[in-house]
Short mmCIF file of N, CA and C and ligand atoms in Angstrom, two decimals:
data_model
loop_
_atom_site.label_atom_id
_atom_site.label_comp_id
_atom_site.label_asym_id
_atom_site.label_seq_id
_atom_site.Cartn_x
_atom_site.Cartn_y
_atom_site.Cartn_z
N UNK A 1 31.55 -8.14 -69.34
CA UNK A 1 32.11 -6.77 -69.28
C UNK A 1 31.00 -5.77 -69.01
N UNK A 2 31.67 -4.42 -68.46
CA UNK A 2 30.05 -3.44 -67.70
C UNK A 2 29.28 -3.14 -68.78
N UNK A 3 29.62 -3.17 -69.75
CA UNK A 3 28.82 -2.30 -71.57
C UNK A 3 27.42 -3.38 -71.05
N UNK A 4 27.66 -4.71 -71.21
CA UNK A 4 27.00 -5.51 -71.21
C UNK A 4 25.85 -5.94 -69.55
N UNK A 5 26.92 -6.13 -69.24
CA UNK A 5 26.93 -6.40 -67.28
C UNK A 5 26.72 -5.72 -66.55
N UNK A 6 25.90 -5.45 -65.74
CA UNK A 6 26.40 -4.42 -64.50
C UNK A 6 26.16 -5.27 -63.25
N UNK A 7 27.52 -5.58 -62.43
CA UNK A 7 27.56 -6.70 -61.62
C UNK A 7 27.35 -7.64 -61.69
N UNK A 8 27.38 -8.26 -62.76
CA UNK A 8 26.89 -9.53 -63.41
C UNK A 8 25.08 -10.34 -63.27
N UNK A 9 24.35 -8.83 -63.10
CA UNK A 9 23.14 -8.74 -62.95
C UNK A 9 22.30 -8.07 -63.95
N UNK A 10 22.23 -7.07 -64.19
CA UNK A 10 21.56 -6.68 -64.82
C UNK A 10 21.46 -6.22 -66.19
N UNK A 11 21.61 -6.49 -67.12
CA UNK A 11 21.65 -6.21 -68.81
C UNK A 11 21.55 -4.31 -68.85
N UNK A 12 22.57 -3.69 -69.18
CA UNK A 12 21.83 -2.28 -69.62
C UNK A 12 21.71 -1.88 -70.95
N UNK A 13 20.04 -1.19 -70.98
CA UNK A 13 19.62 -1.08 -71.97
C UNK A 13 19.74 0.12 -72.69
N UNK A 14 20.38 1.38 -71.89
CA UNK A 14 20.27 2.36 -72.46
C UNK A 14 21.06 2.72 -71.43
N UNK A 15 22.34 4.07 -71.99
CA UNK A 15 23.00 4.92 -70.83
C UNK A 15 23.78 6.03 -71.72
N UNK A 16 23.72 7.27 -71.25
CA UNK A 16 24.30 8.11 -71.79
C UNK A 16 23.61 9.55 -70.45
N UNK A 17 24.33 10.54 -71.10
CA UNK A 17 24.14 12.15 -70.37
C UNK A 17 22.38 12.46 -70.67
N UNK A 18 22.36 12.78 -69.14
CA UNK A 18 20.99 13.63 -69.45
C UNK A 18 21.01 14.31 -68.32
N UNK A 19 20.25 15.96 -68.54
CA UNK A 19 20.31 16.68 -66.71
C UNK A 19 19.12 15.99 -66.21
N UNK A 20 19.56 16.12 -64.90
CA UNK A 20 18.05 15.47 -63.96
C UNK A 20 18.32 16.63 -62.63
N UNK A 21 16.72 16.49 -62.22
CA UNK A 21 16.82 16.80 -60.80
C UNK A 21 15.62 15.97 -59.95
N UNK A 22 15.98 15.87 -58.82
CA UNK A 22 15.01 15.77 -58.04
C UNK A 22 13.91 16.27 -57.43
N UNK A 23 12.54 16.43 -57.53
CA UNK A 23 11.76 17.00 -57.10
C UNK A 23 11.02 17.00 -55.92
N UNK A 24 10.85 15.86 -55.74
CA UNK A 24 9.88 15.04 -54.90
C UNK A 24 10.86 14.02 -54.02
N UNK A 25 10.88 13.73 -52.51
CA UNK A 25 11.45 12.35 -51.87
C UNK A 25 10.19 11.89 -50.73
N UNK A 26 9.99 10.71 -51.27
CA UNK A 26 9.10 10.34 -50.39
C UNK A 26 7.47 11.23 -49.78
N UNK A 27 7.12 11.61 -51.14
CA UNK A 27 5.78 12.31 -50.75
C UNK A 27 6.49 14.09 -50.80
N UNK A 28 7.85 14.48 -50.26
CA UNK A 28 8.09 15.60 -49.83
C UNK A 28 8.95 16.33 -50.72
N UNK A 29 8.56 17.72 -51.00
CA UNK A 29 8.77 18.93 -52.25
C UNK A 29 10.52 18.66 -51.82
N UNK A 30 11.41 19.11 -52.53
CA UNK A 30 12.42 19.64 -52.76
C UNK A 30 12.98 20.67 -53.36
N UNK A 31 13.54 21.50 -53.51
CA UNK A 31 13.97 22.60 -54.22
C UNK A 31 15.16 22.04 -56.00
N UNK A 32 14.49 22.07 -56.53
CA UNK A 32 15.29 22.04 -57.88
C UNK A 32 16.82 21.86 -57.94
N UNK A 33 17.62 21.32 -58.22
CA UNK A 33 19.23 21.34 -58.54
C UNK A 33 19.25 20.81 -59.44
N UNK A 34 19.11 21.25 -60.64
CA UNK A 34 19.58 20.44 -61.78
C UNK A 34 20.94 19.83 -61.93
N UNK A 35 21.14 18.81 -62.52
CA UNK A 35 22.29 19.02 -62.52
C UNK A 35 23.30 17.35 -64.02
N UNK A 36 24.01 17.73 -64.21
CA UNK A 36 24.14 17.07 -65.53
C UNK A 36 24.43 15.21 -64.74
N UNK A 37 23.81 14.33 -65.23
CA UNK A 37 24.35 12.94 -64.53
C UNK A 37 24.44 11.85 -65.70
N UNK A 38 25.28 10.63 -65.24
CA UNK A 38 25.84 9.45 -66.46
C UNK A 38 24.49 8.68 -66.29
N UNK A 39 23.64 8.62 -66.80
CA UNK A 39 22.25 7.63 -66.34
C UNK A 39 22.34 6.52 -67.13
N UNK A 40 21.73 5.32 -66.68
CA UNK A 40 22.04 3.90 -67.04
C UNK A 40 20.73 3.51 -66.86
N UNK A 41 19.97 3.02 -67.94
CA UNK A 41 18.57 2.11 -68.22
C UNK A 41 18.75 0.91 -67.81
N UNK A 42 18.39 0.00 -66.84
CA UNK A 42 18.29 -1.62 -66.90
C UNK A 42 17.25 -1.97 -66.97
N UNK A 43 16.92 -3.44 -66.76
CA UNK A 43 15.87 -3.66 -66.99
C UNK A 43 14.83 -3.29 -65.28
N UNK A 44 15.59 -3.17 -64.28
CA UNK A 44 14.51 -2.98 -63.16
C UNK A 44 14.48 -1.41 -62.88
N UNK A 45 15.94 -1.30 -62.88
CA UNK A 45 16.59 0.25 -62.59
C UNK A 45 17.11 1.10 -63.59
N UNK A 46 16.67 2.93 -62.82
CA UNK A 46 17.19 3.62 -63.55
C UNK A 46 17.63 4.40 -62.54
N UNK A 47 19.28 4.31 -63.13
CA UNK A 47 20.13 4.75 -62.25
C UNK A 47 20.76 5.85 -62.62
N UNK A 48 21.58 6.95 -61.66
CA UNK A 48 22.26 8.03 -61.86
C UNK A 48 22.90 8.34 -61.31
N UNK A 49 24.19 8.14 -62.08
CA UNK A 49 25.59 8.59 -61.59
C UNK A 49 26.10 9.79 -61.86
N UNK A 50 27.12 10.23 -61.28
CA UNK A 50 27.72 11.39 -60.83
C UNK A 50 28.13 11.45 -62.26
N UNK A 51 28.79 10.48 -62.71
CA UNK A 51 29.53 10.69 -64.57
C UNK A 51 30.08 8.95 -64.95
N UNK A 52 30.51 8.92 -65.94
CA UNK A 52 31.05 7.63 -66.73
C UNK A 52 31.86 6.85 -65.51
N UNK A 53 32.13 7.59 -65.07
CA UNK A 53 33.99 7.12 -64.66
C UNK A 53 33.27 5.92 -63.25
N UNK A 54 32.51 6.93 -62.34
CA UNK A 54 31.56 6.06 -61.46
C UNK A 54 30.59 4.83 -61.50
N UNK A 55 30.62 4.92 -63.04
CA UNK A 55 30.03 3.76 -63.19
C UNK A 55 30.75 3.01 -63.75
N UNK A 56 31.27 2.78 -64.25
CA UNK A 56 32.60 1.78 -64.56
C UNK A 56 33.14 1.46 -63.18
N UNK A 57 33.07 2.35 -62.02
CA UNK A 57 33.61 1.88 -60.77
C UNK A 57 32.48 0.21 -60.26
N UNK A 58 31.80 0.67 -60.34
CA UNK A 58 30.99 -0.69 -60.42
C UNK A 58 29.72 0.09 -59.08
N UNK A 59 28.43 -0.67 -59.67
CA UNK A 59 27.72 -0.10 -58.56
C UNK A 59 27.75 -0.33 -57.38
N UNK A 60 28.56 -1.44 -56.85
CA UNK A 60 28.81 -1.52 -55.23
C UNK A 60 29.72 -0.88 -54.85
N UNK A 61 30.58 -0.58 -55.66
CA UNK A 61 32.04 -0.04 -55.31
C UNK A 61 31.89 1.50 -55.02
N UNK A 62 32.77 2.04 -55.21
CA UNK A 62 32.69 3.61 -55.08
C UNK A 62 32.01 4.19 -55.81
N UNK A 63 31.78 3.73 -56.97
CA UNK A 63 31.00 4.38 -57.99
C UNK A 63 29.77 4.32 -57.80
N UNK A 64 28.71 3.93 -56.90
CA UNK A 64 27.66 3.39 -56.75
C UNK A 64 26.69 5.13 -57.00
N UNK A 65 25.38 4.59 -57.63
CA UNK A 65 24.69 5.51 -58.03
C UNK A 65 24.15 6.53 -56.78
N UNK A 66 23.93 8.12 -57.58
CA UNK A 66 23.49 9.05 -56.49
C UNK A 66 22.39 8.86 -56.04
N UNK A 67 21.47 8.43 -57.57
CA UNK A 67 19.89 7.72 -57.40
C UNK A 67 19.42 6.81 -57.61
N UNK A 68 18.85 6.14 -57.33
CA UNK A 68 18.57 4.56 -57.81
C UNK A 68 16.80 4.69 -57.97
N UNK A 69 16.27 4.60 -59.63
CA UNK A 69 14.89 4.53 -59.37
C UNK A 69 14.37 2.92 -59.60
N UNK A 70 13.01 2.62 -58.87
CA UNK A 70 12.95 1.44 -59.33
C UNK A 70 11.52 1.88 -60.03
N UNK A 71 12.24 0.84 -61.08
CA UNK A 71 10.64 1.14 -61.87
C UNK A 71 9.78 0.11 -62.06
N UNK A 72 9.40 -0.67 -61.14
CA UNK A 72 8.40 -1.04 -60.81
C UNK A 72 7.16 -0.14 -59.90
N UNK A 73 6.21 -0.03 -61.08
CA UNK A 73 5.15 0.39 -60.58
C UNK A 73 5.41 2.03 -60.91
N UNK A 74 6.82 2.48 -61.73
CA UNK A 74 7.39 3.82 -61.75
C UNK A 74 5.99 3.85 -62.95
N UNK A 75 5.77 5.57 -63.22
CA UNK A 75 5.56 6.17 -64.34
C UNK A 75 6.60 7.63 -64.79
N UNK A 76 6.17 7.00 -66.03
CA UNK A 76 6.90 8.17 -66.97
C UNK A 76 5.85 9.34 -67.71
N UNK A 77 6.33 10.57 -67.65
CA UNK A 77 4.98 11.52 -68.27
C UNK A 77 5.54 12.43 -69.05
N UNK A 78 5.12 12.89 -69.80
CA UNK A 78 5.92 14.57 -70.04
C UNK A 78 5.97 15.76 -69.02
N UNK A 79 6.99 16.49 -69.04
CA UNK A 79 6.97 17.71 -67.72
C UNK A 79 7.03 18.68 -67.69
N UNK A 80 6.59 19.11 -69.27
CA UNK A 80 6.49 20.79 -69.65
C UNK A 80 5.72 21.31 -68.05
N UNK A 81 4.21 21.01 -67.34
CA UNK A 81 3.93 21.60 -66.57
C UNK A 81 4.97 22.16 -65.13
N UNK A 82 5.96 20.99 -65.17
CA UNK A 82 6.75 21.47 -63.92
C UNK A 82 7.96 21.87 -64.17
N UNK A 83 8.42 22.52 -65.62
CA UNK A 83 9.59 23.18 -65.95
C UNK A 83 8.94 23.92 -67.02
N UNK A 84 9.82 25.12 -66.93
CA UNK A 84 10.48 26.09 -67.76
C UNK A 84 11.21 25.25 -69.37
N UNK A 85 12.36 24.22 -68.84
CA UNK A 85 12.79 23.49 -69.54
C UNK A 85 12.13 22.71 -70.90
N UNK A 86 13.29 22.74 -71.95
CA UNK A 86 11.99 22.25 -73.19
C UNK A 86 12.65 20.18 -73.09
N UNK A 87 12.01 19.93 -73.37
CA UNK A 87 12.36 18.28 -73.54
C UNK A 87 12.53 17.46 -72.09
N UNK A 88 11.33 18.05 -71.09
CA UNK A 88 11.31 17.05 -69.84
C UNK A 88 10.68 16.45 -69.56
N UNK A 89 10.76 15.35 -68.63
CA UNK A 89 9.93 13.72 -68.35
C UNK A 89 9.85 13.79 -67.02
N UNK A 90 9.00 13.44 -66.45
CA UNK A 90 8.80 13.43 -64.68
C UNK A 90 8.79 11.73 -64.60
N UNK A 91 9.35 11.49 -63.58
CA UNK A 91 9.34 9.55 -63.50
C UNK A 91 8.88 9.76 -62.40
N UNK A 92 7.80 9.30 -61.43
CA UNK A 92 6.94 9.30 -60.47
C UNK A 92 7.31 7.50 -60.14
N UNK A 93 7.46 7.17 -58.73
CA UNK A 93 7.72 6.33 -58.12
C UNK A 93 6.64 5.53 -57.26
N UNK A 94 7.05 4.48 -56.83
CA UNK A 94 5.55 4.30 -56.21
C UNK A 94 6.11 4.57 -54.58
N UNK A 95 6.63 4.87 -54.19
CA UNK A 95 7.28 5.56 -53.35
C UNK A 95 7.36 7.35 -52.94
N UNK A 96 6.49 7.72 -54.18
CA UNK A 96 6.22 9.16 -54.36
C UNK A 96 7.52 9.79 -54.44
N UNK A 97 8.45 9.44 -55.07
CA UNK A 97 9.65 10.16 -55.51
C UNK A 97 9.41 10.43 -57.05
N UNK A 98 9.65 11.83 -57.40
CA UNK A 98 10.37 12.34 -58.65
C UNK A 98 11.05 13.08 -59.32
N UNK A 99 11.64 12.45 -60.09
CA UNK A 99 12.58 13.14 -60.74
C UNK A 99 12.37 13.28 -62.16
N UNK A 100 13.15 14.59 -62.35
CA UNK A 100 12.80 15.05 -64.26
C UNK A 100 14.38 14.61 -64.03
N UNK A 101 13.62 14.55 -65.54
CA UNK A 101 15.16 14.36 -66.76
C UNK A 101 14.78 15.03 -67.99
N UNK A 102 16.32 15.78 -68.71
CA UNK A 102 15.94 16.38 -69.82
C UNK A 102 17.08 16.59 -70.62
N UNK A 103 16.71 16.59 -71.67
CA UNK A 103 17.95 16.61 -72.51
C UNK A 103 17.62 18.17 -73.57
N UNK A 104 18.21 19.04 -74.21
CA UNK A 104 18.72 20.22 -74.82
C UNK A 104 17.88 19.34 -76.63
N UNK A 105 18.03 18.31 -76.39
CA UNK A 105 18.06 17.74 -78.16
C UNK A 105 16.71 16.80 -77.70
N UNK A 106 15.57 17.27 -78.41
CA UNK A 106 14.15 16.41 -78.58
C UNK A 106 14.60 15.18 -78.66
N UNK A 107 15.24 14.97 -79.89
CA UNK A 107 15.51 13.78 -80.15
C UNK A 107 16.06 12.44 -78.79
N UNK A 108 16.80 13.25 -78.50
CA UNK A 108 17.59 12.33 -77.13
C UNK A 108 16.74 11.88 -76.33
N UNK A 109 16.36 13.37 -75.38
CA UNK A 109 15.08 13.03 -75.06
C UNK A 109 13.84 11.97 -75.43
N UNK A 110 13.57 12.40 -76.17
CA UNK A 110 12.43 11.33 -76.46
C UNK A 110 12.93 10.03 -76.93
N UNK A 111 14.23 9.95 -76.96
CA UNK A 111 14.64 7.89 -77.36
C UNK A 111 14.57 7.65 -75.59
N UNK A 112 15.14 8.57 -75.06
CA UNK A 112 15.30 8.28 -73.66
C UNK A 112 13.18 8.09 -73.00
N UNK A 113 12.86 8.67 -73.18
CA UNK A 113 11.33 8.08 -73.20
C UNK A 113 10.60 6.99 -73.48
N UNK A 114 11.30 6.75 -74.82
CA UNK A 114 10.68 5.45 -75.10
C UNK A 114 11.32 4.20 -74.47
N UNK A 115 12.88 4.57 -74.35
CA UNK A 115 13.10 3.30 -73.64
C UNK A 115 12.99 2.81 -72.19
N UNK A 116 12.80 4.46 -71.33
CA UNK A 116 12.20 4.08 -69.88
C UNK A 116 10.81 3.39 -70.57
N UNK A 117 9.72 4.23 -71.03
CA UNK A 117 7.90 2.95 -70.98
C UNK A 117 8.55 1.66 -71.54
N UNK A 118 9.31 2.08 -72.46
CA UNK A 118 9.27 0.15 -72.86
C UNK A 118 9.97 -0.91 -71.40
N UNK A 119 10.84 -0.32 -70.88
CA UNK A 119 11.53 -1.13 -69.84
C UNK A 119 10.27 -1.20 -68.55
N UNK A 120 9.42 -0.05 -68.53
CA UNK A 120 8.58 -0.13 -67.52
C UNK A 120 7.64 -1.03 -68.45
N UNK A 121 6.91 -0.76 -69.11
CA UNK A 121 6.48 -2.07 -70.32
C UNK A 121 6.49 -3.82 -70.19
N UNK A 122 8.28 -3.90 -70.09
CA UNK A 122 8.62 -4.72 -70.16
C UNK A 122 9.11 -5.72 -68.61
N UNK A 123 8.45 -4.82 -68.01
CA UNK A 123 9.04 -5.41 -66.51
C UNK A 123 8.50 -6.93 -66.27
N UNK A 124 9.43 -7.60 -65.63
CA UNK A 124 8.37 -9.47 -65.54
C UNK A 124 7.16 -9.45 -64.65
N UNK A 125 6.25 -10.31 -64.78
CA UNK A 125 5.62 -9.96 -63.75
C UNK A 125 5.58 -10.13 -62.47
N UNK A 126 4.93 -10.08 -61.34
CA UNK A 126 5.32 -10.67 -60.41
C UNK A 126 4.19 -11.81 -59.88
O1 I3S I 1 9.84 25.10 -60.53
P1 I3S I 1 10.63 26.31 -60.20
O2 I3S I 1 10.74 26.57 -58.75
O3 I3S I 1 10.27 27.50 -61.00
O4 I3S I 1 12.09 25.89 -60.60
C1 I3S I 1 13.17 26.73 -60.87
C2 I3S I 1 13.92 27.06 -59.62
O5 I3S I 1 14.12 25.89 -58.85
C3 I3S I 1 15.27 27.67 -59.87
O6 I3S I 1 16.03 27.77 -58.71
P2 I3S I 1 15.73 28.66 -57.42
O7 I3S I 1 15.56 27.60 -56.38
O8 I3S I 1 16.97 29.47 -57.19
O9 I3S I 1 14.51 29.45 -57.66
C4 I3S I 1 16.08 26.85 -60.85
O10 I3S I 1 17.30 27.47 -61.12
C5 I3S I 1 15.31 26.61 -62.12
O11 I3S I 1 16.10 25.82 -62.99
C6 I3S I 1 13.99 25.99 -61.86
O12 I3S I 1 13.15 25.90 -62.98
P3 I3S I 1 13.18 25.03 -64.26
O13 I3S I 1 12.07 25.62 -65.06
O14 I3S I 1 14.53 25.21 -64.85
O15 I3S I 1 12.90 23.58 -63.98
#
């Protein structure tokens, strides 16, 4: 079942609301849109959906994520320098994509921190 499964691939480790935006694609600036998304921890990917409902659609299906990060080789930092915002994380790609994420409640935030380094942490090797 998806709680467990997602496509009968990947274990998720963590998923709930957090705002994100995009900053960075491929080396190149973007303009800010925050905006509220259903995000899902796995063990390779961190993904972001539009809301719940899309991901229960299944990720190939219609529901398939707006962003897909891979975190191999990703870092996670704190992002007071590139927001206004209190409780943000910049995830830097090796692809030079990033995106903040932030949550209103420290607390959230920062479980959501620990379990992106631990999953980046925990990646197999290659
Ligand atoms: O890093 P910036 O440019 O100060 O980010 C703010 C702007 O993107 C702003 O939109 P405009 O494109 O209309 O200037 C956003 O509404 C703000 O949320 C951005 O700053 P924060 O500090 O919220 O990340």
């Amino acid at each position: 079942n998806w709680p467990q499964l997602l496509d009968g691939q990947m274990s998720v480790l963590k998923e709930g609301t957090l705002n994100r935006t995009k900053i960075t694609e491929n080396g190149k600036r973007l303009r800010k849109n925050w905006s509220s998304s259903h995000v899902v921890l796995t063990e390779l990917l961190l993904l972001f959906f539009k809301d719940a409902k899309s991901f229960v659609a299944g990720i190939s299906g219609p529901g398939r994520p707006e962003i897909s990060v891979d975190l191999n080789g990703a870092v996670i930092e704190k992002g007071d320098k590139v927001s206004s915002r209190k409780n943000v994380y910049i995830i830097s790609t090796v692809l030079c994509t990033q995106i903040l994420i932030q949550d209103d409640c420290t607390q959230q935030a920062h479980s959501w921190h620990v379990a992106i380094q631990n999953a980046i942490n925990n990646l197999p090797s290659r």
